Short mmCIF file of C-alpha atoms and ligand atoms in Angstrom, two decimals:
data_model
loop_
_atom_site.label_atom_id
_atom_site.label_comp_id
_atom_site.label_asym_id
_atom_site.label_seq_id
_atom_site.Cartn_x
_atom_site.Cartn_y
_atom_site.Cartn_z
CA MET F 1 -35.75 -4.49 76.85
CA ILE F 2 -37.10 -7.53 74.85
CA ILE F 3 -36.89 -8.25 71.32
CA ALA F 4 -38.92 -10.73 69.68
CA ILE F 5 -38.52 -12.63 66.05
CA ASP F 6 -40.65 -14.98 64.30
CA GLY F 7 -40.49 -16.45 61.02
CA PRO F 8 -40.65 -18.59 59.48
CA ALA F 9 -38.47 -22.43 59.27
CA ALA F 10 -34.65 -21.08 58.11
CA SER F 11 -35.71 -17.85 57.30
CA GLY F 12 -32.03 -17.05 59.70
CA LYS F 13 -34.25 -16.24 63.45
CA GLY F 14 -32.17 -18.38 65.42
CA THR F 15 -27.88 -16.39 64.07
CA LEU F 16 -30.27 -12.76 64.08
CA GLY F 17 -31.33 -13.77 67.56
CA ARG F 18 -28.17 -14.96 68.61
CA ARG F 19 -26.56 -11.71 66.83
CA ILE F 20 -28.52 -9.26 68.21
CA ALA F 21 -28.86 -10.40 71.86
CA ALA F 22 -24.14 -9.88 71.63
CA HIS F 23 -25.47 -6.51 69.95
CA TYR F 24 -27.53 -5.09 73.18
CA GLY F 25 -26.38 -7.34 76.09
CA LEU F 26 -29.57 -9.23 76.47
CA ARG F 27 -30.34 -12.59 76.94
CA HIS F 28 -30.94 -15.61 73.93
CA LEU F 29 -33.41 -17.45 73.98
CA ASP F 30 -33.95 -19.81 70.89
CA THR F 31 -37.80 -21.38 71.38
CA GLY F 32 -37.71 -23.60 68.43
CA LEU F 33 -35.21 -25.42 70.84
CA LEU F 34 -37.87 -26.21 73.57
CA TYR F 35 -40.50 -27.77 70.86
CA ARG F 36 -37.76 -30.36 69.40
CA ALA F 37 -36.60 -30.94 72.66
CA VAL F 38 -39.98 -31.90 73.66
CA ALA F 39 -40.11 -34.16 70.59
CA LEU F 40 -36.68 -35.60 70.39
CA LYS F 41 -37.89 -36.98 74.59
CA LEU F 42 -41.08 -38.20 72.79
CA ILE F 43 -39.53 -39.50 70.16
CA HIS F 44 -37.23 -41.73 72.50
CA ARG F 45 -40.03 -42.99 74.20
CA ASP F 46 -41.90 -43.55 70.61
CA MET F 47 -44.65 -41.73 72.24
CA LEU F 48 -44.73 -38.39 69.56
CA ASP F 49 -48.78 -38.92 69.47
CA ASP F 50 -49.10 -38.21 73.50
CA ALA F 51 -50.01 -34.78 74.01
CA ASP F 52 -50.38 -35.30 77.58
CA ALA F 53 -47.08 -36.89 77.50
CA GLY F 54 -44.75 -34.40 76.00
CA ALA F 55 -47.14 -31.39 78.21
CA GLU F 56 -44.62 -33.06 81.20
CA GLU F 57 -42.19 -33.74 79.15
CA ALA F 58 -42.18 -29.15 78.44
CA ARG F 59 -42.93 -28.84 82.60
CA THR F 60 -39.75 -31.50 83.51
CA LEU F 61 -37.53 -29.75 80.87
CA ASP F 62 -34.12 -29.76 82.04
CA PRO F 63 -32.60 -26.15 79.96
CA ALA F 64 -28.79 -28.12 79.99
CA PHE F 65 -30.38 -30.45 76.90
CA LEU F 66 -31.08 -27.45 74.76
CA ALA F 67 -27.81 -27.57 73.98
CA ASP F 68 -27.96 -31.12 72.73
CA PRO F 69 -26.57 -31.80 69.23
CA MET F 70 -29.36 -33.76 68.06
CA LEU F 71 -32.02 -30.98 68.64
CA ARG F 72 -30.85 -29.77 65.55
CA SER F 73 -31.57 -33.06 63.33
CA GLU F 74 -34.64 -32.49 60.84
CA ALA F 75 -36.01 -35.68 62.79
CA ALA F 76 -36.05 -33.27 65.41
CA GLY F 77 -37.81 -30.75 63.59
CA ALA F 78 -40.46 -32.23 62.41
CA GLY F 79 -41.15 -34.08 65.17
CA ALA F 80 -41.61 -30.52 66.82
CA SER F 81 -44.49 -29.33 64.29
CA ILE F 82 -46.01 -32.04 65.85
CA VAL F 83 -45.91 -31.90 69.38
CA SER F 84 -46.21 -27.53 68.87
CA VAL F 85 -49.95 -28.53 67.87
CA TYR F 86 -50.82 -29.71 70.96
CA PRO F 87 -52.26 -26.89 73.36
CA GLN F 88 -50.85 -28.33 76.65
CA VAL F 89 -47.73 -28.56 75.64
CA ARG F 90 -47.71 -24.67 73.77
CA GLN F 91 -49.24 -23.91 77.49
CA ALA F 92 -46.31 -25.91 79.18
CA LEU F 93 -43.54 -24.31 76.87
CA LEU F 94 -45.57 -20.42 77.18
CA GLU F 95 -44.47 -20.89 81.17
CA PHE F 96 -41.18 -21.24 80.88
CA GLN F 97 -40.29 -18.67 77.97
CA ARG F 98 -42.02 -16.12 80.16
CA ARG F 99 -39.75 -16.58 82.64
CA PHE F 100 -37.10 -16.29 80.58
CA ALA F 101 -38.21 -13.46 79.24
CA SER F 102 -38.82 -11.22 82.31
CA GLU F 103 -35.43 -12.02 84.05
CA ALA F 104 -33.14 -8.89 83.89
CA PRO F 105 -31.32 -7.37 81.89
CA GLY F 106 -34.42 -8.43 79.24
CA ALA F 107 -34.01 -11.23 75.69
CA VAL F 108 -34.22 -11.94 72.88
CA LEU F 109 -36.17 -14.73 71.63
CA ASP F 110 -37.17 -16.57 68.22
CA GLY F 111 -39.62 -17.98 67.32
CA ARG F 112 -43.22 -18.58 65.82
CA ASP F 113 -45.39 -16.71 68.21
CA ILE F 114 -43.44 -14.41 70.48
CA GLY F 115 -44.91 -11.18 69.58
CA THR F 116 -48.29 -12.16 68.80
CA VAL F 117 -48.32 -14.59 72.09
CA ILE F 118 -44.93 -14.60 74.29
CA CYS F 119 -44.34 -11.12 74.50
CA PRO F 120 -46.94 -8.69 73.11
CA ASP F 121 -45.93 -5.76 75.05
CA ALA F 122 -42.20 -6.76 73.10
CA ASP F 123 -40.22 -3.17 72.91
CA ALA F 124 -39.52 -4.21 68.93
CA LYS F 125 -40.94 -7.27 67.14
CA LEU F 126 -39.01 -8.47 64.21
CA PHE F 127 -40.48 -10.61 61.37
CA VAL F 128 -37.72 -12.23 59.44
CA ILE F 129 -38.81 -14.32 55.79
CA ALA F 130 -36.90 -15.41 52.53
CA SER F 131 -37.99 -17.64 50.05
CA ALA F 132 -38.72 -21.38 50.70
CA GLU F 133 -35.84 -21.59 47.91
CA GLU F 134 -33.44 -19.91 49.78
CA ARG F 135 -34.16 -20.99 53.26
CA ALA F 136 -34.29 -24.90 51.50
CA ARG F 137 -30.59 -23.90 50.37
CA ARG F 138 -29.82 -22.49 53.35
CA ARG F 139 -30.36 -25.46 55.24
CA ALA F 140 -29.05 -27.67 53.27
CA LEU F 141 -25.47 -25.86 53.18
CA GLU F 142 -25.79 -25.82 57.12
CA LEU F 143 -26.28 -29.66 57.54
CA ARG F 144 -23.30 -30.47 54.88
CA GLY F 145 -21.53 -28.45 56.58
CA ARG F 146 -22.25 -30.70 59.74
CA GLY F 147 -21.25 -33.82 57.36
CA GLU F 148 -24.78 -34.58 57.00
CA ASP F 149 -25.94 -36.48 53.31
CA VAL F 150 -28.69 -34.05 52.23
CA ASP F 151 -31.15 -33.91 49.34
CA GLU F 152 -32.61 -30.66 48.75
CA GLU F 153 -35.37 -31.11 47.76
CA ALA F 154 -36.41 -32.95 50.10
CA ILE F 155 -35.41 -30.26 52.43
CA LEU F 156 -38.05 -27.62 50.24
CA ALA F 157 -40.73 -30.16 50.84
CA ASP F 158 -40.41 -30.42 54.63
CA ILE F 159 -40.06 -26.83 55.04
CA ARG F 160 -43.68 -25.88 52.83
CA ALA F 161 -44.95 -28.36 54.89
CA ARG F 162 -43.69 -27.08 58.19
CA ASP F 163 -44.29 -23.48 57.07
CA HIS F 164 -48.17 -24.58 56.06
CA ARG F 165 -48.49 -26.57 59.26
CA ASP F 166 -46.91 -23.62 61.39
CA MET F 167 -49.27 -20.84 59.48
CA SER F 168 -52.57 -23.08 60.00
CA ARG F 169 -52.77 -24.39 63.26
CA ALA F 170 -55.26 -22.76 65.69
CA ASN F 171 -53.63 -22.50 68.63
CA ALA F 172 -50.61 -19.66 67.86
CA PRO F 173 -50.27 -19.96 63.94
CA LEU F 174 -47.25 -18.63 62.66
CA LYS F 175 -47.73 -14.66 61.70
CA ALA F 176 -46.44 -11.25 62.37
CA ALA F 177 -48.13 -9.49 64.82
CA ASP F 178 -49.37 -6.51 63.76
CA ASP F 179 -46.53 -4.20 65.23
CA ALA F 180 -43.75 -5.98 63.56
CA VAL F 181 -41.45 -5.02 60.62
CA THR F 182 -41.28 -7.48 58.20
CA LEU F 183 -37.50 -7.56 57.56
CA ASP F 184 -37.23 -9.95 53.68
CA THR F 185 -33.66 -11.42 53.70
CA THR F 186 -34.27 -13.43 50.31
CA ALA F 187 -31.01 -11.41 49.08
CA LEU F 188 -29.18 -10.58 52.35
CA ASP F 189 -26.18 -12.52 54.07
CA ALA F 190 -26.17 -12.48 57.65
CA ASP F 191 -24.28 -10.31 58.09
CA ALA F 192 -26.47 -7.77 55.58
CA ALA F 193 -29.49 -9.57 57.27
CA PHE F 194 -28.07 -8.41 61.29
CA ALA F 195 -27.32 -4.80 59.96
CA ALA F 196 -30.52 -4.08 58.79
CA ALA F 197 -32.32 -5.85 62.10
CA VAL F 198 -29.96 -3.52 64.45
CA ALA F 199 -31.52 -0.61 62.54
CA ILE F 200 -34.89 -1.48 62.70
CA VAL F 201 -34.14 -1.70 66.49
CA ASP F 202 -32.49 0.73 67.15
CA ARG F 203 -35.60 2.91 65.43
CA LEU F 204 -38.10 0.99 67.17
CA VAL F 205 -36.70 1.40 70.22
CA ALA F 206 -35.89 5.52 69.83
CA ARG F 207 -39.64 5.89 68.64
CA ALA F 208 -40.63 3.89 71.90
CA ARG F 209 -38.80 6.24 74.30
CA THR F 210 -39.93 9.92 72.32
CA ALA F 211 -43.43 8.18 72.73
O1 CDP A 301 -34.89 -23.86 62.52
P1 CDP A 301 -36.59 -24.15 62.28
O2 CDP A 301 -36.73 -22.69 61.84
O3 CDP A 301 -36.47 -24.90 61.48
O4 CDP A 301 -37.53 -24.54 63.12
P2 CDP A 301 -37.85 -24.09 65.35
O5 CDP A 301 -37.96 -22.51 65.12
O6 CDP A 301 -36.53 -25.09 65.96
O7 CDP A 301 -38.67 -24.69 65.17
C1 CDP A 301 -39.61 -25.92 65.10
C2 CDP A 301 -40.61 -26.46 64.60
O8 CDP A 301 -41.35 -25.74 65.93
C3 CDP A 301 -41.38 -25.12 63.83
O9 CDP A 301 -41.47 -25.77 63.00
C4 CDP A 301 -42.55 -25.18 64.90
O10 CDP A 301 -44.14 -25.83 64.85
C5 CDP A 301 -42.73 -25.15 66.42
N1 CDP A 301 -42.40 -23.36 66.98
C6 CDP A 301 -43.75 -23.53 66.99
O11 CDP A 301 -44.50 -23.88 67.48
N2 CDP A 301 -43.09 -22.05 68.40
C7 CDP A 301 -41.92 -21.09 68.43
N3 CDP A 301 -41.98 -19.68 69.44
C8 CDP A 301 -40.77 -21.90 68.05
C9 CDP A 301 -41.32 -23.10 67.23
O1 CDP A 302 -33.32 -19.79 63.50
P1 CDP A 302 -34.05 -20.11 62.16
O2 CDP A 302 -34.07 -21.81 61.36
O3 CDP A 302 -34.89 -19.38 61.37
O4 CDP A 302 -32.63 -20.17 60.59
P2 CDP A 302 -30.97 -20.01 61.45
O5 CDP A 302 -30.39 -21.78 61.77
O6 CDP A 302 -30.75 -18.77 62.24
O7 CDP A 302 -30.28 -20.06 59.72
C1 CDP A 302 -30.12 -20.69 59.12
C2 CDP A 302 -29.01 -20.74 58.19
O8 CDP A 302 -29.05 -19.75 57.32
C3 CDP A 302 -27.69 -20.69 58.91
O9 CDP A 302 -26.67 -21.20 58.41
C4 CDP A 302 -27.39 -19.48 58.71
O10 CDP A 302 -26.17 -19.11 58.25
C5 CDP A 302 -27.79 -18.34 56.94
N1 CDP A 302 -28.42 -17.39 56.97
C6 CDP A 302 -28.35 -16.45 57.77
O11 CDP A 302 -28.89 -17.21 58.87
N2 CDP A 302 -29.07 -15.33 57.51
C7 CDP A 302 -28.89 -15.05 56.59
N3 CDP A 302 -29.59 -13.91 56.10
C8 CDP A 302 -28.70 -15.89 55.17
C9 CDP A 302 -28.32 -17.14 55.51
#
């Protein structure tokens, strides 16, 4: 079973992906971390504008690096949105993601283009959204919880800029797959979003079995 979860920044994809994977006994990959990892490597080398260096970092990415707490920083997120435009980087990471998805017993992948490009044949596709203001509030809460000093207005501006960049790029832009079910979590807490998502996945899987 493969479950694809896409949506904009801080919509709750990662949290939902982790819980859905545990619920169905599947492995989980937060694919944003891959782009964050490539960005952080390039930032350290002062080469964020070098697409070929990014592709090389993507091909040689050590999965253990995905656990580095630095990947959660806003700098890594903003850098990720820049390197994710490079076609060479997307191609190298596409192979990593398809390999991950194909291994037993199946997986939940969350990102921007999972349902459209990475796993177009996924058994269930969710497109998770929330208002930009609510997403900025969530991200600010999360960063404050980690002791970071935050300016919520700046986070909102970054989220809007990132949404725009992610939706307008030519290569694998952020958009719902035709067969994705949209889940608006603006008024839902993480538990309510999880319950709604499980209900959707159960319905999609049951429908696929009887088709
Ligand atoms: O956690 P947040 O939603 O803020 O970001 P993320 O999921 O970690 O992704 C960081 C950036 O990587 C996004 O803004 C996208 O530009 C890029 N990304 C992508 O292009 N494709 C994916 N499948 C996942 C992330
Ligand atoms: O992966 P993505 O950037 O889409 O979001 P996330 O990192 O999973 O979630 C951002 C924050 O929103 C986390 O601190 C969650 O606890 C919180 N949250 C949520 O995930 N879902 C809701 N419905 C409400 C809040």
